[in-house]
Coordinates of C-alpha atoms and ligand atoms in Angstrom, one line a residue:
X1 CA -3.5 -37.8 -4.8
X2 CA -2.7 -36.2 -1.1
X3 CA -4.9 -34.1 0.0
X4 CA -5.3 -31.7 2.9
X5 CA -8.4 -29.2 3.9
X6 CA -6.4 -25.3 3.1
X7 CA -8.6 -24.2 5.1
X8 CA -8.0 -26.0 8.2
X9 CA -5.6 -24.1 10.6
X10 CA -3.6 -27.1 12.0
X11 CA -2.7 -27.5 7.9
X12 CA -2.0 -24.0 7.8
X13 CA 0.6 -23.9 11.1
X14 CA 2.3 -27.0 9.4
X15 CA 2.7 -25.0 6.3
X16 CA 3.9 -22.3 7.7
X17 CA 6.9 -23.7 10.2
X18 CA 9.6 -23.8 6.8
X19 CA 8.5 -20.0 6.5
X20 CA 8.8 -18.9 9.8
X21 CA 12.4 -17.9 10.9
X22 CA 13.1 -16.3 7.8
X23 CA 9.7 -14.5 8.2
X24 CA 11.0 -13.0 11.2
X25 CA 14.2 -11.9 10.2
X26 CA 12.8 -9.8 7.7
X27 CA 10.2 -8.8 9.8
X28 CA 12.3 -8.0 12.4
X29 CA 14.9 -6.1 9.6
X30 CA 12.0 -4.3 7.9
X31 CA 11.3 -3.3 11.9
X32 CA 14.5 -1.4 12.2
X33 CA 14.5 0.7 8.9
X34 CA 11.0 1.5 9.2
X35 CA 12.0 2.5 13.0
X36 CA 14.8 4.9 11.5
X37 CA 11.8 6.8 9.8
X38 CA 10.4 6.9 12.9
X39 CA 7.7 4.3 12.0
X40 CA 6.3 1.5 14.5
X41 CA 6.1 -2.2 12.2
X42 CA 3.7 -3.3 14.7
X43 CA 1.1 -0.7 14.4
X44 CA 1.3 -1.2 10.5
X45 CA 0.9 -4.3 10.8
X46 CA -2.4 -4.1 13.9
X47 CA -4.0 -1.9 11.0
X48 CA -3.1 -4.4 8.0
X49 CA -4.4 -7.3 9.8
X50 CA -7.6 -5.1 10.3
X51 CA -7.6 -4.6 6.5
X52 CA -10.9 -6.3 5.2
X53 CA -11.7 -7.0 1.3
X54 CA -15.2 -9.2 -0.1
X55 CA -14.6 -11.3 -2.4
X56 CA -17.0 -11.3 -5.3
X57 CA -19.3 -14.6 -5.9
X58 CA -18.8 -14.6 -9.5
X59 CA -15.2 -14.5 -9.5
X60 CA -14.5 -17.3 -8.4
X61 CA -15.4 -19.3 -11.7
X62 CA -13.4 -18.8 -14.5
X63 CA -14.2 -15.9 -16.7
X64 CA -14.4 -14.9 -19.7
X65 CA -15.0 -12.4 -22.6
X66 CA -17.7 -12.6 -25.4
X67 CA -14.9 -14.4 -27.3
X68 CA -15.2 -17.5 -25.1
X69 CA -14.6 -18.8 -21.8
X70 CA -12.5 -21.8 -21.0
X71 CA -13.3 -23.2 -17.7
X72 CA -10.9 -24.7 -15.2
X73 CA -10.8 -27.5 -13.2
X74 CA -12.8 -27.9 -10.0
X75 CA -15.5 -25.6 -11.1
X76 CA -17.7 -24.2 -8.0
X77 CA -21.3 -25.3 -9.4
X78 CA -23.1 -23.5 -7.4
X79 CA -23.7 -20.6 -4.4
X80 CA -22.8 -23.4 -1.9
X81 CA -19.6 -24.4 -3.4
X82 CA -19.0 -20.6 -4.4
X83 CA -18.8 -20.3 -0.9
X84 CA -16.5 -22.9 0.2
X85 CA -13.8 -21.4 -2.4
X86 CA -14.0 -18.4 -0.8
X87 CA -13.4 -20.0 2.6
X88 CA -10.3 -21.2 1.0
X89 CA -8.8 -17.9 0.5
X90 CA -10.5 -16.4 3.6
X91 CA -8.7 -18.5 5.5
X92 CA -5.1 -18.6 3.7
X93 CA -5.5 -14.4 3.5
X94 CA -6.9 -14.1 6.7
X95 CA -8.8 -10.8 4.7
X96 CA -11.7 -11.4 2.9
X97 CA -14.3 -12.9 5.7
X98 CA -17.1 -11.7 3.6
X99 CA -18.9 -12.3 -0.3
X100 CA -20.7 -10.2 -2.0
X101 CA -23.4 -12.2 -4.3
X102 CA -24.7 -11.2 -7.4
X103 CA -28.7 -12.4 -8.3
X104 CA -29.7 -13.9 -10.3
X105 CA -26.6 -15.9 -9.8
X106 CA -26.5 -17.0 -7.0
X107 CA -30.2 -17.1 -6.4
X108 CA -31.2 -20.1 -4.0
X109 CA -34.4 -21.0 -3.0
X110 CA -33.3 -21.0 0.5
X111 CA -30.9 -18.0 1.4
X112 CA -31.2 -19.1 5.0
X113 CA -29.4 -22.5 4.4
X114 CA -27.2 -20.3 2.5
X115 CA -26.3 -18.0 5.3
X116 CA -25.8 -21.2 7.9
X117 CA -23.3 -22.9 5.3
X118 CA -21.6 -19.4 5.1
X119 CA -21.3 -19.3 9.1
X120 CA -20.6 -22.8 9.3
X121 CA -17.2 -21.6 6.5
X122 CA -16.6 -18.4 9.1
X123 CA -17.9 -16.3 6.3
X124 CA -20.6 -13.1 6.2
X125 CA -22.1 -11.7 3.2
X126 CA -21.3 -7.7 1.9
X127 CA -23.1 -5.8 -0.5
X128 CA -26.2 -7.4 -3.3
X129 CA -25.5 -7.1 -6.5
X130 CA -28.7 -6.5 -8.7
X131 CA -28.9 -7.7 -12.1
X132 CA -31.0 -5.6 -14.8
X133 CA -27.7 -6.3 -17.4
X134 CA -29.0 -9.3 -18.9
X135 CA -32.7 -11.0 -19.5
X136 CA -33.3 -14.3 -17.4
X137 CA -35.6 -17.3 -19.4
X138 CA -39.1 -16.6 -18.4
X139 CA -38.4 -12.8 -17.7
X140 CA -41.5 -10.7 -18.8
X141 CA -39.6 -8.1 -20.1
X142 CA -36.7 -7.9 -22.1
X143 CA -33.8 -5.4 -20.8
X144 CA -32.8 -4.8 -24.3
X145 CA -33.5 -1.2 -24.3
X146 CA -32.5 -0.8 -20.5
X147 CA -33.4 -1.5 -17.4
X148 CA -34.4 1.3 -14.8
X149 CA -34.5 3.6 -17.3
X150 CA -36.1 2.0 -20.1
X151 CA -38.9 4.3 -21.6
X152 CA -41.3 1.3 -21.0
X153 CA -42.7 2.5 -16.9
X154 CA -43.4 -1.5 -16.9
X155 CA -39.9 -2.7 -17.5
X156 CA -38.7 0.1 -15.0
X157 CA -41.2 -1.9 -12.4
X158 CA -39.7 -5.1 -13.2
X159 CA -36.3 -3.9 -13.0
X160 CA -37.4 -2.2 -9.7
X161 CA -39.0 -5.2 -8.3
X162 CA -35.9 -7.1 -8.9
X163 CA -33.5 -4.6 -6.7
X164 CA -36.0 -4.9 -3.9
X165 CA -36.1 -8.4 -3.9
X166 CA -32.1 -8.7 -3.7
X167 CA -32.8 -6.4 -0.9
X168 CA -35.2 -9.2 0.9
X169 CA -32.5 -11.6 0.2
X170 CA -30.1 -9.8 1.4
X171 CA -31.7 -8.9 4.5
X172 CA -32.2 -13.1 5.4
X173 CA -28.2 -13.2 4.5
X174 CA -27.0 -9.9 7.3
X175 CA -25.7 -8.3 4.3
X176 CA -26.3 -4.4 4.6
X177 CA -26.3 -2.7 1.1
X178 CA -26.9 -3.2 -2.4
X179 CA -24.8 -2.0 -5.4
X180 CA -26.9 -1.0 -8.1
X181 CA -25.1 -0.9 -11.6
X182 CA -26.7 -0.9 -14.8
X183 CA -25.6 -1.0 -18.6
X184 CA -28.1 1.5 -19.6
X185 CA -27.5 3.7 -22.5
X186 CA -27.0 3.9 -26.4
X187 CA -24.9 3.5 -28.8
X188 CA -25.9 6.1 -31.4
X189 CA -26.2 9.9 -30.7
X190 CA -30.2 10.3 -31.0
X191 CA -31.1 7.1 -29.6
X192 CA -31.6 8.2 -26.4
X193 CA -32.6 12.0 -24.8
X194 CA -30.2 12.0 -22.7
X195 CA -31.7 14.4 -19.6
X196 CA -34.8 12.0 -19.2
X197 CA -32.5 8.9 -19.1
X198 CA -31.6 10.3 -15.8
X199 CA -34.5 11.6 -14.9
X200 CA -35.7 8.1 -15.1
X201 CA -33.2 6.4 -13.5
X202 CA -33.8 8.9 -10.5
X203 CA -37.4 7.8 -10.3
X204 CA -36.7 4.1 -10.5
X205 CA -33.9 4.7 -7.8
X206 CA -35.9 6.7 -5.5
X207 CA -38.3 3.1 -5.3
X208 CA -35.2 1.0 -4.3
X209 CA -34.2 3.7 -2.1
X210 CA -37.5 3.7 -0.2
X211 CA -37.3 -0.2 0.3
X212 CA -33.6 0.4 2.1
X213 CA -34.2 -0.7 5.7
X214 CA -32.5 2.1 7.7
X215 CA -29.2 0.5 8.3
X216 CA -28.4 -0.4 5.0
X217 CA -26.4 1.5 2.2
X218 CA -27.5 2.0 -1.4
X219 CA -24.0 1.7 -3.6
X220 CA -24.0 3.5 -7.6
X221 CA -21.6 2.4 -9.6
X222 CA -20.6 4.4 -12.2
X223 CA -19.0 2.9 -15.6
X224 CA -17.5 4.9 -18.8
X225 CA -19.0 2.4 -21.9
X226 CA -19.8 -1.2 -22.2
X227 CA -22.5 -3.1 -23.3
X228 CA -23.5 0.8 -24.2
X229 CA -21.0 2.1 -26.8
X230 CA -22.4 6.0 -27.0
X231 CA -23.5 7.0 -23.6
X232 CA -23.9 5.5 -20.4
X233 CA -26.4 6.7 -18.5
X234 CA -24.6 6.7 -15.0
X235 CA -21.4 7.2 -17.0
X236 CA -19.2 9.0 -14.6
X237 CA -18.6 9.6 -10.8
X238 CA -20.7 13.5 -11.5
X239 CA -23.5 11.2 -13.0
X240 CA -23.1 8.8 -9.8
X241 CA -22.9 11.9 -7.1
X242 CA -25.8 13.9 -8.3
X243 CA -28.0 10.9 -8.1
X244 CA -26.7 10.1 -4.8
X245 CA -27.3 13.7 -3.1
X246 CA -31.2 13.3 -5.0
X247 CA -32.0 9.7 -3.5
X248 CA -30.7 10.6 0.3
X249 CA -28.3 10.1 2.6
X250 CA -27.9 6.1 2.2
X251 CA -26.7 6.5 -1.0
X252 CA -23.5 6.2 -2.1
X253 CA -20.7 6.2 -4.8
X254 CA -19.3 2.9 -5.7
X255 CA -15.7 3.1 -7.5
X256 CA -14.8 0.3 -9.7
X257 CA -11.7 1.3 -11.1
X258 CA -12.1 -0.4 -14.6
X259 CA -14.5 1.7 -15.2
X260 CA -12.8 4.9 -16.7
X261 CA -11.0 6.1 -19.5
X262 CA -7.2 4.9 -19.5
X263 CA -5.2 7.9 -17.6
X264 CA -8.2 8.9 -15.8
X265 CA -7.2 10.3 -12.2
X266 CA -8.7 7.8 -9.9
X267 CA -7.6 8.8 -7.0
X268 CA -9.1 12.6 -7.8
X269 CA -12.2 10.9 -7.6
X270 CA -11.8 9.3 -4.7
X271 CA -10.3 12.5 -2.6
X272 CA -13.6 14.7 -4.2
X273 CA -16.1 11.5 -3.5
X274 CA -14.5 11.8 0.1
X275 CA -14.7 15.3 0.4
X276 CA -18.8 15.1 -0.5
X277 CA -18.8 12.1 2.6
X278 CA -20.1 10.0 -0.4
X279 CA -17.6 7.3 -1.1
X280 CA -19.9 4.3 -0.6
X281 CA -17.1 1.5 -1.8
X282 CA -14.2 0.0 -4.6
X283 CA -14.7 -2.6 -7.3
X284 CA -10.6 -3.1 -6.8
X285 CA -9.4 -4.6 -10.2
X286 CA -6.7 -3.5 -12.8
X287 CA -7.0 -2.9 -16.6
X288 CA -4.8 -1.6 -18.9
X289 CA -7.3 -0.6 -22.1
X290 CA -10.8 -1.2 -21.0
X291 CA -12.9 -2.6 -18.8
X292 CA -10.2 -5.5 -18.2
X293 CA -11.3 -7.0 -14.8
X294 CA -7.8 -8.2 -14.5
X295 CA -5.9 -8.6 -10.9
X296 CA -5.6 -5.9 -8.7
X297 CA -2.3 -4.5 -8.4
X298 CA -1.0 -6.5 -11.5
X299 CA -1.3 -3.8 -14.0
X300 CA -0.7 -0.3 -12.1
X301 CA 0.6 -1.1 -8.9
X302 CA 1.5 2.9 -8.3
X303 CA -2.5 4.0 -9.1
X304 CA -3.7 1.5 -6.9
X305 CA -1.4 3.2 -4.1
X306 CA -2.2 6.4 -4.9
X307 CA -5.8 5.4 -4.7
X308 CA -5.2 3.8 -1.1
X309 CA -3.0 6.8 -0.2
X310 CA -6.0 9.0 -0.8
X311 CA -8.1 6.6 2.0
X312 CA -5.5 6.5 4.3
X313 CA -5.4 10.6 4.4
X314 CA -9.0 10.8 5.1
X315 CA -8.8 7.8 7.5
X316 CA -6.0 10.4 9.3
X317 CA -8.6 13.6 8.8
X318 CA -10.9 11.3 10.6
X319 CA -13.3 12.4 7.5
X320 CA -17.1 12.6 8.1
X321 CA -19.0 9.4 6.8
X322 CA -15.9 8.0 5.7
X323 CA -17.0 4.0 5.9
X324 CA -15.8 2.7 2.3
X325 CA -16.6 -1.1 1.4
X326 CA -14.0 -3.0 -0.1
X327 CA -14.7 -5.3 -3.1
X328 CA -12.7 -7.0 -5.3
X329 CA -14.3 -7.6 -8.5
X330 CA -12.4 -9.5 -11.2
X331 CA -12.8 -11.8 -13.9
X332 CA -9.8 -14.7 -14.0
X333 CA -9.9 -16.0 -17.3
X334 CA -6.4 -17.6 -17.5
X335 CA -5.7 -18.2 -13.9
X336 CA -7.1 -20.5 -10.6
X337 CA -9.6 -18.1 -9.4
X338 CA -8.7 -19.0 -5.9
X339 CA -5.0 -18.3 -6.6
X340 CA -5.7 -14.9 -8.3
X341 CA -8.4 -13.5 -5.2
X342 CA -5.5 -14.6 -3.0
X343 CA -2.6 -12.0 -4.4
X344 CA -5.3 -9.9 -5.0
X345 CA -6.5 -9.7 -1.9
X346 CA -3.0 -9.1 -0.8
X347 CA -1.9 -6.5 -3.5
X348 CA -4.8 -4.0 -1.7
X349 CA -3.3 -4.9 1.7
X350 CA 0.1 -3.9 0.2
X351 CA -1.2 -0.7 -0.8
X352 CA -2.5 0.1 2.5
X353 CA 0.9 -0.8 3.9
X354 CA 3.0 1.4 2.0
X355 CA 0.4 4.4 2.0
X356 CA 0.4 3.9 6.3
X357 CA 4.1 3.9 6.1
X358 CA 4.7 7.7 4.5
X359 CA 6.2 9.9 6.6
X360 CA 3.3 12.5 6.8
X361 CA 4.9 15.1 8.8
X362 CA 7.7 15.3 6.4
X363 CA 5.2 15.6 3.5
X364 CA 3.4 18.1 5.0
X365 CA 6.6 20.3 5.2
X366 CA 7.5 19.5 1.9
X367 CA 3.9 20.4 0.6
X368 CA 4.5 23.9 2.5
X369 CA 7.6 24.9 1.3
X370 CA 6.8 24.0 -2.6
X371 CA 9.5 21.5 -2.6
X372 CA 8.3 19.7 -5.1
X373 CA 10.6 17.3 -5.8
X374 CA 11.2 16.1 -1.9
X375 CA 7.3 15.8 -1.5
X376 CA 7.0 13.5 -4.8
X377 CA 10.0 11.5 -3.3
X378 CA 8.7 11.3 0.2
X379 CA 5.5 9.8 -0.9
X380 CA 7.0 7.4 -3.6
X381 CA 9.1 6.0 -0.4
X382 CA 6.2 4.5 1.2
X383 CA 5.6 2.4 -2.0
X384 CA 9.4 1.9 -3.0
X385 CA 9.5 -0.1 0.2
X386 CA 9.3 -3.7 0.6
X387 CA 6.1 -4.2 3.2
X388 CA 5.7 -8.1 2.4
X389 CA 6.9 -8.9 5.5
X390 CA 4.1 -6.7 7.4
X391 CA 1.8 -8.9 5.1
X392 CA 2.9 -11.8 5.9
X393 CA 2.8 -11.0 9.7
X394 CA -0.6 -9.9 10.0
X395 CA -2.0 -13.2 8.1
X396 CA 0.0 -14.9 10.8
X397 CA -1.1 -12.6 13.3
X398 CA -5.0 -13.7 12.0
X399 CA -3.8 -17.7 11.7
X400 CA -3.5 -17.4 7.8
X401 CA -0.5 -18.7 5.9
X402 CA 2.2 -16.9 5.5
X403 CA 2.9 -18.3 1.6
X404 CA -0.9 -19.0 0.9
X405 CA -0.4 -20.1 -3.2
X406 CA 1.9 -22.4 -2.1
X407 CA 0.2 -23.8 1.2
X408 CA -3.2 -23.9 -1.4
X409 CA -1.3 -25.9 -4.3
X410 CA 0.3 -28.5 -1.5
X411 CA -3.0 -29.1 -0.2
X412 CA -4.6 -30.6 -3.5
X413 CA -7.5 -28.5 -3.1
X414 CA -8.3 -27.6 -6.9
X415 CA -7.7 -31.6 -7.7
X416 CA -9.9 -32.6 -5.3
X417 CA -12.5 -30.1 -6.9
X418 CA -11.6 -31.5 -10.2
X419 CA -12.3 -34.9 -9.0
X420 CA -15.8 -34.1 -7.0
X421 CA -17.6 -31.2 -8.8
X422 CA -17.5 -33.1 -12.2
X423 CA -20.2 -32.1 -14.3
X424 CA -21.2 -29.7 -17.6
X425 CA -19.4 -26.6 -18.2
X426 CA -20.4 -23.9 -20.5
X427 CA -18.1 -22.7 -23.1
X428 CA -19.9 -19.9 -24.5
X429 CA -18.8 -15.8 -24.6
X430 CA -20.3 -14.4 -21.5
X431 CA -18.3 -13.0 -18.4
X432 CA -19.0 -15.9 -15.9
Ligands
LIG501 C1 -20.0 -4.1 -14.5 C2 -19.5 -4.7 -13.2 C3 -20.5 -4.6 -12.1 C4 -21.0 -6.1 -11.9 C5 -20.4 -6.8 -13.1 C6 -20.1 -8.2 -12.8 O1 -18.9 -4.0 -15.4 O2 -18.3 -4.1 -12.8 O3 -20.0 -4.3 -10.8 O4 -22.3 -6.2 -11.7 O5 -19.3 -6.1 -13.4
LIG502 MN1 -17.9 -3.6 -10.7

């Protein structure tokens, strides 16, 4: 069994020389038809290789539904080999330099260590993810009946205490916010009064919100249904924005974009959240019926471009505030994790590159005249066009591979994982 270290950048320039000269042709071909539009590659491809996505901790296990999980080879067993997966497809992508954790997941008793294995990987750490979703052995207080707004004040404390304390880990890792989302809800009509559901969660909030140190950013994620099956109490992105305007200005609206209705108008949201310089981040994912957590960009490529062509108007505006956190956040129940954050990764940089490459100006007209049809087609250009070779260029640019699932698979990696992280692995219905 060969093996080779993907993420060592000698392995990377030998797995790339086969690629190279056709790389540039179509670069340089891609140049001159993007040129006739009036478009410079290089500058699309200087912002691309800018582009930046986290890569969430939990996804990089296999996942699963409450119907079962079947677990792949290789594993990670822990935050510290968590980490070195995503060093993997940090540096084959060249994108994804930081990981956001989740705790209790990832909790280790020494988050220091944790941050110097990180550094040693060339890896930082984005937002905390709190978890008041599910009940831990020994926890006081069950989270049956919600979390932070659970009529009980005392399992509101607990569920409080816990988001403070991912904020103390997360200040030992650098990591600057914390993205609260919670289940809370019900599943009958009656169950719950709905007004003081928020009302509590707006007190419980406003304690995390006090234990922010100044420079970090408070992320609410809003989600339709599920595990609640009547009503969610942060159910929508008007749910999510009122309680953001109440805590203060370090709070913000997260967008994980599973987390609607099918047909919703995502990119609405985004363009409004924008517009009230609260669009705190993106759960990027793709589903077709549900909450799906399936690869970005593999179910509705066009949404997902529309949703970046939203950002890259207000990234034009210059609008006020406008710092959104990207985040993938995905379960890969059939696929190599690794493999899947990898195109992922790449899908959002692809949908950056096509929204940069409209032809605004001509829009613009288009928009002012009413002609409808020209301004549809003028924006559908920018996604109708090939930008792989930008991609591919601005990996290279960053010393990633320019074909990273195949450099990954040639390098044994996932074998080698097989081999040393042997060990139990759960079968049972849960997400991770
Ligand atoms: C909820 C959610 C949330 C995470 C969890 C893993 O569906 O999107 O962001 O905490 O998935
Ligand atoms: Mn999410």
């Amino acid at each position: 069994m060969s093996f080779a270290d993907p993420r060592d950048a000698n392995y990377i320039a030998s797995a790339n020389k086969p690629h190279a000269a056709v790389l540039a042709t179509d670069y340089t071909a891609l140049g001159v038809q993007l040129q006739r539009r009036g478009i410079a590659i290089d500058d699309i491809t200087r912002a691309v290789a800018n582009f930046r996505v986290a890569i969430p901790s939990w996804g990089v296990g296999t996942g699963g539904t409450r119907f079962g999980r079947f677990p792949g080879p290789g594993e990670p067993r822990n935050v510290f080999e968590k980490l070195e997966d995503c060093a993997v497809i940090h540096k084959l992508t060249a994108a994804t330099p930081t990981v956001s954790l989740h705790l209790p997941w990832d909790k280790t008793d020494d988050f220091t260590a944790l941050r110097e294995h990180a550094a040693a990987l060339g890896l930082g750490f984005d937002a905390m993810n709190s978890n008041t979703f599910q009940d831990q052995v020994g926890q006081p207080l069950s989270y049956k009946y919600g979390s932070l707004t659970h009529t009980d004040a005392a399992v509101r404390a607990q569920a409080v205490a816990h988001n403070i304390d991912c904020i103390s880990a997360g200040k030992k890792l650098g990591s600057k916010a914390l993205t609260v989302w919670i289940g809370d809800g019900a599943n009958f009509p009656g169950q719950s009064h709905l007004g003081r559901a928020f009302e509590r969660y707006l007190e419980s909030t406003a304690s995390i919100y006090k234990a922010l140190p100044e420079d970090w950013r408070m992320f609410i994620e809003h989600k339709m249904y599920e595990p609640a099956f009547y009503a969610t109490v942060i159910q929508d992105w008007g749910s999510s924005l009122m309680a953001a305007q109440a805590l203060g200005p370090k709070a913000f609206c997260l967008v994980d974009l599973g987390h609607h209705a099918p047909n919703v108008n995502i990119e609405m949201i985004v363009a409004r959240l924008v517009h009230a310089q609260r669009l705190g981040g993106f759960h990027f994912n793709d589903s077709k019926y549900g909450d799906d957590d399936l690869d970005a960009g593999s179910i509705e490529p066009f949404r997902l471009f529309l949703v970046f062509n939203e950002l890259v108007e207000a990234e034009l505006a210059k609008a006020p505030n406008f710092r959104p956190a990207h985040m993938l956040d995905q379960s890969h129940n059939v696929t190599d994790p690794i493999e899947s954050l990898m195109t992922s990764a790449i899908e959002l940089q692809r949908a950056y590159a096509q929204a940069l490459i409209v032809e605004r100006g001509r829009l613009h007209e288009y928009r002012i005249a009413n002609d409808v049809l020209m301004a549809a087609q003028t924006l559908k250009r920018g996604f109708t066009t090939d930008v792989s070779p930008i991609l591919a260029q601005a990996r290279v640019a960053r010393g990633g591979a320019i074909d990273p699932v195949a450099a990954y698979r040639d390098s044994g990696y996932r074998a080698r994982c097989a081999h040393s992280r042997p060990g139990k692995q759960s079968l049972g219905g849960s997400i991770v």
